[in-house]
Coordinates of N, CA and C in Angstrom, one line a residue:
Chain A
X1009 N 0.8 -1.2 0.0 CA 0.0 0.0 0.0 C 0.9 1.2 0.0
X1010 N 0.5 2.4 -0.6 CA 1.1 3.8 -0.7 C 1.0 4.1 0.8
X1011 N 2.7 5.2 1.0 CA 2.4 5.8 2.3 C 3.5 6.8 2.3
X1012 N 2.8 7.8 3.1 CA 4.0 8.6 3.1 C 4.8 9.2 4.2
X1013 N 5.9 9.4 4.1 CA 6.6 9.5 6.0 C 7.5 10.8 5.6
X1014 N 7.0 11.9 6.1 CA 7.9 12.9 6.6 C 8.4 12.9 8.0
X1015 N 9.8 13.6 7.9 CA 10.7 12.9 8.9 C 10.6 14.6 10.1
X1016 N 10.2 14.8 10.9 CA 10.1 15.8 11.9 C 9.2 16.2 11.5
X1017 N 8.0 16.2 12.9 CA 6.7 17.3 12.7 C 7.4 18.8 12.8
X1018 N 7.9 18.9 13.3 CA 8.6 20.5 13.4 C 10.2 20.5 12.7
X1019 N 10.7 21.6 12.0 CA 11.8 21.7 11.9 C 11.9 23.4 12.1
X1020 N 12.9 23.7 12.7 CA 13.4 25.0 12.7 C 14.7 25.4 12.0
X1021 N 14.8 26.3 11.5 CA 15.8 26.6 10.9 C 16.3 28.5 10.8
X1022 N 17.6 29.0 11.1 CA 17.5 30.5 11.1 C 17.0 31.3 9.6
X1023 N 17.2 32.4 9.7 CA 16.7 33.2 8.2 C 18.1 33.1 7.7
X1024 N 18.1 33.0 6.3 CA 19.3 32.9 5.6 C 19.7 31.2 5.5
X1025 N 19.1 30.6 6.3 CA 19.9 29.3 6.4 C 19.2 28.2 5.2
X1026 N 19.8 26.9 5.3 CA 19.1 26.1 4.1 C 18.2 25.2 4.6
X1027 N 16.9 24.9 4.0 CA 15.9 24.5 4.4 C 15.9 23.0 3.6
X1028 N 15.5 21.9 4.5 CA 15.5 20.7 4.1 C 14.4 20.2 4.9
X1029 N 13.3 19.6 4.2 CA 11.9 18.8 4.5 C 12.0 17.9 3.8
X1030 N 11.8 16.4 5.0 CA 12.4 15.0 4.0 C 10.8 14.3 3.8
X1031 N 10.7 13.8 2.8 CA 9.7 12.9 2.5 C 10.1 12.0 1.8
X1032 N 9.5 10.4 2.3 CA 9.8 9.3 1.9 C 8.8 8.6 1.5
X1033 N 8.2 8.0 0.3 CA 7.3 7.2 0.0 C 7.3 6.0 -0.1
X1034 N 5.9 5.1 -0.5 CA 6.3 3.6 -0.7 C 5.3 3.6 -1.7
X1035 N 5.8 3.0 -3.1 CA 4.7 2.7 -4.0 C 4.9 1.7 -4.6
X1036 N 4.3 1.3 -5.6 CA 4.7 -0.3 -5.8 C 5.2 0.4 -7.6
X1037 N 4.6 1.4 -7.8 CA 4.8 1.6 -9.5 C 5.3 2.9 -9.1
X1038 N 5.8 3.4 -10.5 CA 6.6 4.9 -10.6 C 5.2 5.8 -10.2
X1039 N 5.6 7.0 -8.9 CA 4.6 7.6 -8.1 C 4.2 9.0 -8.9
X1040 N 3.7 9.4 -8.9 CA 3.8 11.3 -8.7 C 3.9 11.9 -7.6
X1041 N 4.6 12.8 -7.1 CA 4.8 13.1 -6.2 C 4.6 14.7 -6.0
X1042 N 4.1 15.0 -5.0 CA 3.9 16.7 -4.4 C 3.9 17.2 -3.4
X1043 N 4.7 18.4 -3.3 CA 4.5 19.3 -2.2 C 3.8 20.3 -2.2
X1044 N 2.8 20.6 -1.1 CA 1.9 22.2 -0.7 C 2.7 22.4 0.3
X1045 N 1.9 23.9 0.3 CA 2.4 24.6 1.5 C 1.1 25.0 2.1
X1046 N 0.8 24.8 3.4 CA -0.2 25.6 4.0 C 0.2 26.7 5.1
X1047 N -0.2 28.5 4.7 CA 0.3 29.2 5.7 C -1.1 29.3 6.1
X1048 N -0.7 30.1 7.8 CA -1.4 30.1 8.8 C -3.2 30.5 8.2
X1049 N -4.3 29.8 8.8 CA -5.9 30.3 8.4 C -5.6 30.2 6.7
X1050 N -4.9 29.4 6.1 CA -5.2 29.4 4.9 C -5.5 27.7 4.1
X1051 N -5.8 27.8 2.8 CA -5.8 26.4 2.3 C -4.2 25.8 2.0
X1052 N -4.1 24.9 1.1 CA -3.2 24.0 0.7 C -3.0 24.7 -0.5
X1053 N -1.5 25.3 -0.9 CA -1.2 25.5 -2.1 C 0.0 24.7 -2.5
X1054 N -0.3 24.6 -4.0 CA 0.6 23.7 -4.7 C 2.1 24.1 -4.6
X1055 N 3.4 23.2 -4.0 CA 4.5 24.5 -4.4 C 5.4 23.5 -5.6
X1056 N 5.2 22.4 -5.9 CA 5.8 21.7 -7.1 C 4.9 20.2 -7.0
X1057 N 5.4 19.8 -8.2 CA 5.0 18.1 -8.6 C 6.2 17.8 -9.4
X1058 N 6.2 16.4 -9.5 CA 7.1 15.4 -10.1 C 6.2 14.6 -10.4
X1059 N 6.2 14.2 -11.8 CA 5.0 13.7 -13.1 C 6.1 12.7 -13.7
X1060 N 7.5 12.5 -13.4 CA 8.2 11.5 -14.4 C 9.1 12.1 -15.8
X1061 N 9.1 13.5 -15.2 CA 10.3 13.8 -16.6 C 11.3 14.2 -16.0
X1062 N 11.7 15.2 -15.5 CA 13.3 16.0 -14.9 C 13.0 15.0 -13.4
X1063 N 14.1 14.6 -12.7 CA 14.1 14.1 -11.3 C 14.0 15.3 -10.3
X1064 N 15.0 17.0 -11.3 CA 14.9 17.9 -9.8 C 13.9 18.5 -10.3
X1065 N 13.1 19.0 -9.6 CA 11.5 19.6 -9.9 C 11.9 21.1 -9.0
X1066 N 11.5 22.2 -9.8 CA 11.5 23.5 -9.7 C 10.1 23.8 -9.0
X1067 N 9.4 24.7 -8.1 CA 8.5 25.0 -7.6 C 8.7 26.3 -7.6
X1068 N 7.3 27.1 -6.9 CA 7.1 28.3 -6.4 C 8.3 28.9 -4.9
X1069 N 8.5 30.2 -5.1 CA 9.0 30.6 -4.2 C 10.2 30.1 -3.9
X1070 N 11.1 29.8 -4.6 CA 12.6 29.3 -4.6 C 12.8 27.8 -4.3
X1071 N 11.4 27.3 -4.2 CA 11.9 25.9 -3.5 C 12.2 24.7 -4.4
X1072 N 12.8 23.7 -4.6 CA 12.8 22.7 -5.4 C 12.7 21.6 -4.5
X1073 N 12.6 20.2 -5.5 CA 12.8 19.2 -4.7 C 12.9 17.9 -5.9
X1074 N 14.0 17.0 -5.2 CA 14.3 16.0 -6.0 C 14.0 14.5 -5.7
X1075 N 13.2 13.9 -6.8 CA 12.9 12.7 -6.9 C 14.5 11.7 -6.9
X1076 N 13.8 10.7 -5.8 CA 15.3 10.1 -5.9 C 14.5 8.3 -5.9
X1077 N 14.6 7.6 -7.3 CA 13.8 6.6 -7.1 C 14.7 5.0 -6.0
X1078 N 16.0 5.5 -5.7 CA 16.4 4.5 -5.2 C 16.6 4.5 -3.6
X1079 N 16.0 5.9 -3.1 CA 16.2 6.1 -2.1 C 14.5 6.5 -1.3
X1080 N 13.6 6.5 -2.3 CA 12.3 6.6 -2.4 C 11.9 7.6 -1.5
X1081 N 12.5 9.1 -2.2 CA 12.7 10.4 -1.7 C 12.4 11.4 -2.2
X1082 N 11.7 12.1 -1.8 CA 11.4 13.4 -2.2 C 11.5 14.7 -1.2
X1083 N 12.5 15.0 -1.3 CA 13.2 15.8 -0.5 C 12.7 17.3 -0.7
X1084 N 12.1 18.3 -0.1 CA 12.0 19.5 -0.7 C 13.3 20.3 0.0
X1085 N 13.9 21.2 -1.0 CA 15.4 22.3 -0.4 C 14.6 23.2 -0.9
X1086 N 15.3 24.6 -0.2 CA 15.3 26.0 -0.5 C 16.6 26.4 0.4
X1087 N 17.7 26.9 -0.3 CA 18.7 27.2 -0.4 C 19.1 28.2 1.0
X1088 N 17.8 29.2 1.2 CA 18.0 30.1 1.7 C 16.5 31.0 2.2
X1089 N 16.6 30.2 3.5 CA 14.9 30.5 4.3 C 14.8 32.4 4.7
X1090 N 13.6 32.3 4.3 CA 12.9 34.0 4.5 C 12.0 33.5 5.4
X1091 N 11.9 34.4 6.4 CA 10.7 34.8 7.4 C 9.4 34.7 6.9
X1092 N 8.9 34.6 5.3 CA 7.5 34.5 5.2 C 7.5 32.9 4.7
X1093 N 8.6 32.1 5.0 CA 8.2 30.5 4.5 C 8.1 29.6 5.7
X1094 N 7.9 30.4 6.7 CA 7.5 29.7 7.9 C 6.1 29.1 7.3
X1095 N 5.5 27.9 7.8 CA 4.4 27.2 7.0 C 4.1 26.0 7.6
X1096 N 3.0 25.0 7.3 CA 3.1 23.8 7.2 C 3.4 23.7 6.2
X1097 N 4.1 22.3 5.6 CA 4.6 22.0 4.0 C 3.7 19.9 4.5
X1098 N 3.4 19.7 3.4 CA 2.8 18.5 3.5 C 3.2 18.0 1.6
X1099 N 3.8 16.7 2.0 CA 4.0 15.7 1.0 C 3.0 15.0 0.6
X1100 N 3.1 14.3 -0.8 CA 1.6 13.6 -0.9 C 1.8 12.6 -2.4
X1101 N 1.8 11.7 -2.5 CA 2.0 10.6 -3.5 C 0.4 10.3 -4.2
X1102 N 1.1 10.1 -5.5 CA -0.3 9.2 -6.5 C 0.3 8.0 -6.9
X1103 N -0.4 6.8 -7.1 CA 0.5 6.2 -8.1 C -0.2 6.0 -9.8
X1104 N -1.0 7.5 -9.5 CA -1.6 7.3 -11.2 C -2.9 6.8 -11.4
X1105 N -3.0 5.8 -10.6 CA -4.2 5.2 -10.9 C -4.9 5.6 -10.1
X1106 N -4.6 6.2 -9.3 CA -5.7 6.0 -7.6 C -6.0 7.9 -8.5
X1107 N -7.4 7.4 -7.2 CA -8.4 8.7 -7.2 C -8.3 9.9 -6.5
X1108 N -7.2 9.3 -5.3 CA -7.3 10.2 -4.3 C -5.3 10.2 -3.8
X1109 N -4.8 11.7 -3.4 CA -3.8 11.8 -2.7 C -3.7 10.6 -1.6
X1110 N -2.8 10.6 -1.1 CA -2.0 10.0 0.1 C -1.2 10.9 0.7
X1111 N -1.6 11.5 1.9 CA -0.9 12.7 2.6 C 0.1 12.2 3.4
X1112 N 1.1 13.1 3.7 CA 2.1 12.8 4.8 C 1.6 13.7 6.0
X1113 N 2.1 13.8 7.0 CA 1.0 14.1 8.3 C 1.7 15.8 8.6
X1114 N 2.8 16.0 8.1 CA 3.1 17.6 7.6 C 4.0 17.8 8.4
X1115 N 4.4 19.0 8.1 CA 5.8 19.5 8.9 C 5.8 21.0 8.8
X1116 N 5.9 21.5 10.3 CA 5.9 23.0 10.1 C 7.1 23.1 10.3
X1117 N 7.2 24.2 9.7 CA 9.0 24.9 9.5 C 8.9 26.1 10.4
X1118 N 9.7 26.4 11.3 CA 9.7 28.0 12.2 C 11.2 28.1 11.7
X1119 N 10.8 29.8 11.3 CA 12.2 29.8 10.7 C 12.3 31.0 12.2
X1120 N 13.7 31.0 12.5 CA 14.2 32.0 13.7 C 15.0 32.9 13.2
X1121 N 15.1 34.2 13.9 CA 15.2 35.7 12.8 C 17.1 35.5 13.1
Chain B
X29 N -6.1 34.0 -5.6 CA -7.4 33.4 -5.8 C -6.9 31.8 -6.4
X30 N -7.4 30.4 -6.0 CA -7.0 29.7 -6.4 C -7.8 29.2 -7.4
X31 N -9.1 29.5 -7.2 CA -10.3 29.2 -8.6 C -11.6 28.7 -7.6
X32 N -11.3 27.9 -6.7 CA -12.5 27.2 -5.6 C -12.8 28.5 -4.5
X33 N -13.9 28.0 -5.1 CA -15.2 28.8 -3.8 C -15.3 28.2 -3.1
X34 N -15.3 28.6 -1.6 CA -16.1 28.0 -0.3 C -16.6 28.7 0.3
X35 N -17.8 28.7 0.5 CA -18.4 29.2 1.4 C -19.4 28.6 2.4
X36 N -19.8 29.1 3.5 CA -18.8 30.4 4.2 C -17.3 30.3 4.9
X37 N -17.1 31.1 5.1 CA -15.3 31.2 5.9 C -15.7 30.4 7.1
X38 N -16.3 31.2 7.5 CA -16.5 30.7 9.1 C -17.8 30.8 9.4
X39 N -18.2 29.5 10.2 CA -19.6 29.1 10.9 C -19.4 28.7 12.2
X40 N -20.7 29.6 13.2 CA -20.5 29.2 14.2 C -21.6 28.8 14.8
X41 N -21.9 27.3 14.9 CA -23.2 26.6 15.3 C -23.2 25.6 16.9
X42 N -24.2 25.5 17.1 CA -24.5 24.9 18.6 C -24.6 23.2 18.6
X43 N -24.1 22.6 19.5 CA -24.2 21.2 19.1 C -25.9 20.5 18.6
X44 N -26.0 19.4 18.0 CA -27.0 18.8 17.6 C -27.4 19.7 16.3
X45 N -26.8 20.7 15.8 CA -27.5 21.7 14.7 C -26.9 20.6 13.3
X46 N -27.2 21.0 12.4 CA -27.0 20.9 10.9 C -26.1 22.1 10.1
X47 N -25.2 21.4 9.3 CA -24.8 23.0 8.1 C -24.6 22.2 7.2
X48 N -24.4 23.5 5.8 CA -24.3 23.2 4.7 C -22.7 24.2 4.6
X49 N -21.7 23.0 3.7 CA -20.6 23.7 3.5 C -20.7 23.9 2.0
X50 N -20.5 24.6 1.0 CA -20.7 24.3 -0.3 C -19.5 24.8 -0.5
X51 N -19.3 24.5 -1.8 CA -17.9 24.5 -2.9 C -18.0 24.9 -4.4
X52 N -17.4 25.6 -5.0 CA -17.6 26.1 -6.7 C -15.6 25.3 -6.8
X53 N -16.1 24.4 -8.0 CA -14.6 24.0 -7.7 C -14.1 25.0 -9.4
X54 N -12.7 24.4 -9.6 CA -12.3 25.6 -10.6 C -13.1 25.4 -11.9
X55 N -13.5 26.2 -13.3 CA -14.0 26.2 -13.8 C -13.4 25.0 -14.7
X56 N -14.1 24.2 -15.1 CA -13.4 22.7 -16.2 C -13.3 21.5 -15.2
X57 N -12.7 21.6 -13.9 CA -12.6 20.9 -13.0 C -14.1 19.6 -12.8
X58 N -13.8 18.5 -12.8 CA -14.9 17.7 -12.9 C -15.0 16.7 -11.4
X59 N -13.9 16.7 -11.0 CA -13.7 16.0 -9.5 C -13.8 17.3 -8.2
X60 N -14.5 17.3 -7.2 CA -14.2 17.4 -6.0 C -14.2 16.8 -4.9
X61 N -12.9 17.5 -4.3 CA -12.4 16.2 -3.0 C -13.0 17.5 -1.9
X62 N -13.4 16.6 -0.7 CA -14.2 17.4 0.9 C -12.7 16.5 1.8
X63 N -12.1 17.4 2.5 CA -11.0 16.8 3.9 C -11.6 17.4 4.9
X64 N -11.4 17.1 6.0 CA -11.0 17.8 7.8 C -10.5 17.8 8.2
X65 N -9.7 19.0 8.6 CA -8.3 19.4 9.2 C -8.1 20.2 10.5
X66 N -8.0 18.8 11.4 CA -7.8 19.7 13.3 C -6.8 19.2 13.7
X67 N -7.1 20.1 14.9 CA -5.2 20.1 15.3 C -4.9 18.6 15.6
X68 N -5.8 18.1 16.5 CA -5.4 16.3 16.6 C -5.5 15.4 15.6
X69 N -6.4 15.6 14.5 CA -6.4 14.2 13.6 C -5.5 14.9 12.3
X70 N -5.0 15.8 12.3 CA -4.3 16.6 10.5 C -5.4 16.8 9.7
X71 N -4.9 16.4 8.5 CA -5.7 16.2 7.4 C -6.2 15.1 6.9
X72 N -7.5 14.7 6.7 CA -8.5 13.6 6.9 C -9.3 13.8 5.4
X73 N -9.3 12.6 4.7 CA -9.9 12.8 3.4 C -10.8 12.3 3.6
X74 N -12.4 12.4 3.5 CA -13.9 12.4 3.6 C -14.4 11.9 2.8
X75 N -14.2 12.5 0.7 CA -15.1 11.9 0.5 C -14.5 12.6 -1.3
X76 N -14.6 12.1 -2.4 CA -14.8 12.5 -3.7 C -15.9 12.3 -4.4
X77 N -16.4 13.4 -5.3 CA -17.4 13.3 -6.0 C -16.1 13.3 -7.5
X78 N -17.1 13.1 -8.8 CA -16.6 13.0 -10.0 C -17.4 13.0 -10.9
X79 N -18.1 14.4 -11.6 CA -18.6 14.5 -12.7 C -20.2 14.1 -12.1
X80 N -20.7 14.5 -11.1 CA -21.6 14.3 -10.2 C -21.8 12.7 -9.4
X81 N -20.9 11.8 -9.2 CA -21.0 10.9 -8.8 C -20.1 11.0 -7.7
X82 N -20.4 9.8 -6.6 CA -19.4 9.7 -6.0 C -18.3 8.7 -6.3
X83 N -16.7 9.1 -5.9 CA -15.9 8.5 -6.4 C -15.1 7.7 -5.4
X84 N -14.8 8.2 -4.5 CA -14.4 7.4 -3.1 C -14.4 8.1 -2.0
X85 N -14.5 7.3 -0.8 CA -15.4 7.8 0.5 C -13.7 7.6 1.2
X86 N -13.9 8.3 2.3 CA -12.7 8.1 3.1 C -12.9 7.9 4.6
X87 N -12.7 8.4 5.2 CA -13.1 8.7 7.3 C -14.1 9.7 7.0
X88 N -15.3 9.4 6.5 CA -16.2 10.5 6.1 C -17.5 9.4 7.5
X89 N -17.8 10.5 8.7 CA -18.9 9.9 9.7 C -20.1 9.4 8.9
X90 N -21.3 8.6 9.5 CA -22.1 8.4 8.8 C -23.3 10.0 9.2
X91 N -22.9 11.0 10.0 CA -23.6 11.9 10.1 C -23.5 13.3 8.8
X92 N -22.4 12.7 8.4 CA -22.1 13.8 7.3 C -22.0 13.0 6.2
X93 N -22.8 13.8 4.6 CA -23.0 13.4 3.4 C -22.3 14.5 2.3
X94 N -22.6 14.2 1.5 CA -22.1 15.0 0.8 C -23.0 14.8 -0.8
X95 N -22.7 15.7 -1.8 CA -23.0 15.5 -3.6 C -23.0 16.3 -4.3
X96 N -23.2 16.3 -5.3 CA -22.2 17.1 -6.3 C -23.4 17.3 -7.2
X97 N -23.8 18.3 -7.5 CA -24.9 18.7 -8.8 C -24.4 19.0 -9.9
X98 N -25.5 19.1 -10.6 CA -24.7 19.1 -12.7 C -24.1 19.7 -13.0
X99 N -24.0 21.2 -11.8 CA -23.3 22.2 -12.6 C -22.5 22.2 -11.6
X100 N -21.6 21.1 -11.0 CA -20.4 20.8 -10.7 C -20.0 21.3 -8.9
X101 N -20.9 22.0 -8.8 CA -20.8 22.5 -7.7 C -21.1 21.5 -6.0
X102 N -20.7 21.2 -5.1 CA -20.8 20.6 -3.9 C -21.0 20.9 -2.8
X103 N -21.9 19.8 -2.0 CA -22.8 20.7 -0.6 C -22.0 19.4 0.0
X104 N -21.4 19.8 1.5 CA -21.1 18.9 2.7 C -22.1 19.4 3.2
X105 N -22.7 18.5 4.1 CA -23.7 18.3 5.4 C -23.2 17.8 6.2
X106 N -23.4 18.4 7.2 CA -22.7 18.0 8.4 C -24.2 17.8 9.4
X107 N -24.8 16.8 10.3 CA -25.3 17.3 11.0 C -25.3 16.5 12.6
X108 N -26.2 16.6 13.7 CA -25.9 16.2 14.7 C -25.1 16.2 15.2
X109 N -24.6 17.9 15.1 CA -23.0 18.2 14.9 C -22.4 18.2 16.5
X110 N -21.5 17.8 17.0 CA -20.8 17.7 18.2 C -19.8 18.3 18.1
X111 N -19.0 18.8 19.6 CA -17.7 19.4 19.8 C -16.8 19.2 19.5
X112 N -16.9 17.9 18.9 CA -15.7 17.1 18.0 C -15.2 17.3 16.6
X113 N -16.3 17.7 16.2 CA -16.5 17.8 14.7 C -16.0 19.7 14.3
X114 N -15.9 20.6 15.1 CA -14.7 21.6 14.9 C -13.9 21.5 14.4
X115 N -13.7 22.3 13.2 CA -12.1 22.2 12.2 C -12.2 22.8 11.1
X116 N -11.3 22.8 10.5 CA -11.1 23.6 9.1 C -11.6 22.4 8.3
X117 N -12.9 22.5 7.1 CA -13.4 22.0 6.6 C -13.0 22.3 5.2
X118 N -11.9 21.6 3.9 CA -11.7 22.3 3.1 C -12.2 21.2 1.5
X119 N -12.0 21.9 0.9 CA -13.0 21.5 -1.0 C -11.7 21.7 -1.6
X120 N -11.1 20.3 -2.6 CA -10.5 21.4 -3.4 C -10.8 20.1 -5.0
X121 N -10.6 20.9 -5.9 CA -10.4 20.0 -7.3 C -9.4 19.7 -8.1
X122 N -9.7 19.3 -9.2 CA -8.6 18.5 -10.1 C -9.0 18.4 -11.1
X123 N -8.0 19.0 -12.0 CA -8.1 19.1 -13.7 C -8.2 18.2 -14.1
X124 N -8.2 16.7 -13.7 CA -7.7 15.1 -14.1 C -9.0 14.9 -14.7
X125 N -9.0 14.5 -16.0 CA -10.3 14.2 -17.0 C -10.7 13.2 -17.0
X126 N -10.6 11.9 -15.7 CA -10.9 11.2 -15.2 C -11.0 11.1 -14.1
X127 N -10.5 11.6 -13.6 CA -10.8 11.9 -11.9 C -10.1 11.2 -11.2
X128 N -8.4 11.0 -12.2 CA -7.5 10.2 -10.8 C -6.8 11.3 -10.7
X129 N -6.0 11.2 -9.8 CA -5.1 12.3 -8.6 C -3.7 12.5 -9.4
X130 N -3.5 11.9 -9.9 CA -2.6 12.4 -10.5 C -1.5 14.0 -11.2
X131 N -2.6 14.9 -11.3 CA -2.7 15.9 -11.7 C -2.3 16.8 -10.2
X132 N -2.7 16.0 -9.2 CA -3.1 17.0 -8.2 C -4.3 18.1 -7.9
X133 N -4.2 18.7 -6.8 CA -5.0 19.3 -6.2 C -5.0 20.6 -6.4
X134 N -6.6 21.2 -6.6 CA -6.1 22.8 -6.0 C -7.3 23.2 -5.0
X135 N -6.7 24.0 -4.2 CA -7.3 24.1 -2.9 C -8.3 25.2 -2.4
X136 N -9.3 24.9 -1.9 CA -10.2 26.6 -1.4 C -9.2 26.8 -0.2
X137 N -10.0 28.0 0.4 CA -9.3 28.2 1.3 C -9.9 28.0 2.5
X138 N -11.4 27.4 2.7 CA -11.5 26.8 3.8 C -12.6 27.1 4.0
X139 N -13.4 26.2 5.4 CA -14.3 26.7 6.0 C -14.2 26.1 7.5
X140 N -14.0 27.5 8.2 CA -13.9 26.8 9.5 C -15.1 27.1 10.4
X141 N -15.3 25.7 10.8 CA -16.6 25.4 11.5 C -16.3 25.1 13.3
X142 N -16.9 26.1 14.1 CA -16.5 26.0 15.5 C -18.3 25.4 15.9
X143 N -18.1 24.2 16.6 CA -19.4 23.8 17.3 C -19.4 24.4 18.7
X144 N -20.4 25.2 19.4 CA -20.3 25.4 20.4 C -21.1 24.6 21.7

């Protein structure tokens, strides 16, 4: 069965510093994979996908993140954290066929000034 | 603006009441998904419609229903509502011309419902 395991409900990190949010999936076929971000009283916005062509996937707001199929990873980076990317960030797998996401249980980021 | 309507933002009802959460998902969009998101259970998937049908049910109570009309639009009911049932109630759709997930999501922005 699909599942998905992000690794710290919380991570902190200073302003300026490099931001790393780990996600790990299990799928039995080549997955799709995505990151949102939810800031505070708000919904779920998209900030990249990985559909199976480039492995490093470009997103909104400087963030990327790379599909790693042998380490069954999707890692999101941003190089260099700003005070407005404090957030929850939540991972989430397809394997194409299915109807519905499979969430990871999320991770807020406090970034410290 | 992400394209989904929800309304209202916020409801505030008394236990044993009834509500209606509705949703305008984006224009073309033929799938809507209903979650519930509190601080103790996260994000909880309830329930998909697809092109007015339902498509798959999730931790969706038997006190809450949901459906989808022709013109795409969707009503959650909630009722017999208890102090449990507080949370951010959110709708979102998917471009997928089949209605699998693949495509991903896009999100309203919510509706949060306090039972008192």
């Amino acid at each position: 069965a699909q599942s998905v395991t992000q690794l710290g409900s919380h991570v902190s990190v200073s302003e300026g510093a490099l931001v790393l949010l780990r996600c790990n999936y299990s799928s039995s076929v080549p997955p799709y994979l995505f990151w949102y971000v939810q800031y505070p009283n708000q919904g779920l916005q998209l900030l990249l996908k990985y559909t199976s062509a480039a492995t490093l996937v470009k997103g909104i707001n400087g963030f990327e993140a790379e599909f790693k199929k042998s380490e069954t990873s999707f890692h999101l980076t941003k190089p260099s954290a700003h005070m407005s990317d404090a957030a929850e960030y939540f991972c989430a797998v397809s394997e194409g066929s299915n109807y519905q996401l499979i969430w990871g249980a999320g991770t807020k980021l406090i970034i410290k000034p | 603006d992400s394209g989904v309507t929800q309304t209202p933002k916020h409801l505030i009802t008394a236990t044993g009441q009834r509500v209606t959460l509705r949703c305008s998902p984006r224009s073309g969009d033929l799938s809507v998904y209903w979650y519930q998101q509190s601080l103790d259970q996260g994000l909880q998937f309830l329930i998909q419609y697809y092109n007015g049908e339902e498509r798959a049910k999730g931790n969706i109570l038997e006190r809450f229903s949901a459906q989808q009309f022709p013109d795409l639009h969707s009503e959650l009911n909630l009722s017999s509502l208890e102090l449990g049932d507080s949370a951010l109630y959110f709708c979102a759709s998917s471009e997928s011309g089949t209605g699998r997930a693949n495509y991903g999501y896009t999100f309203g922005s919510g509706t949060r419902l306090t039972v008192v």
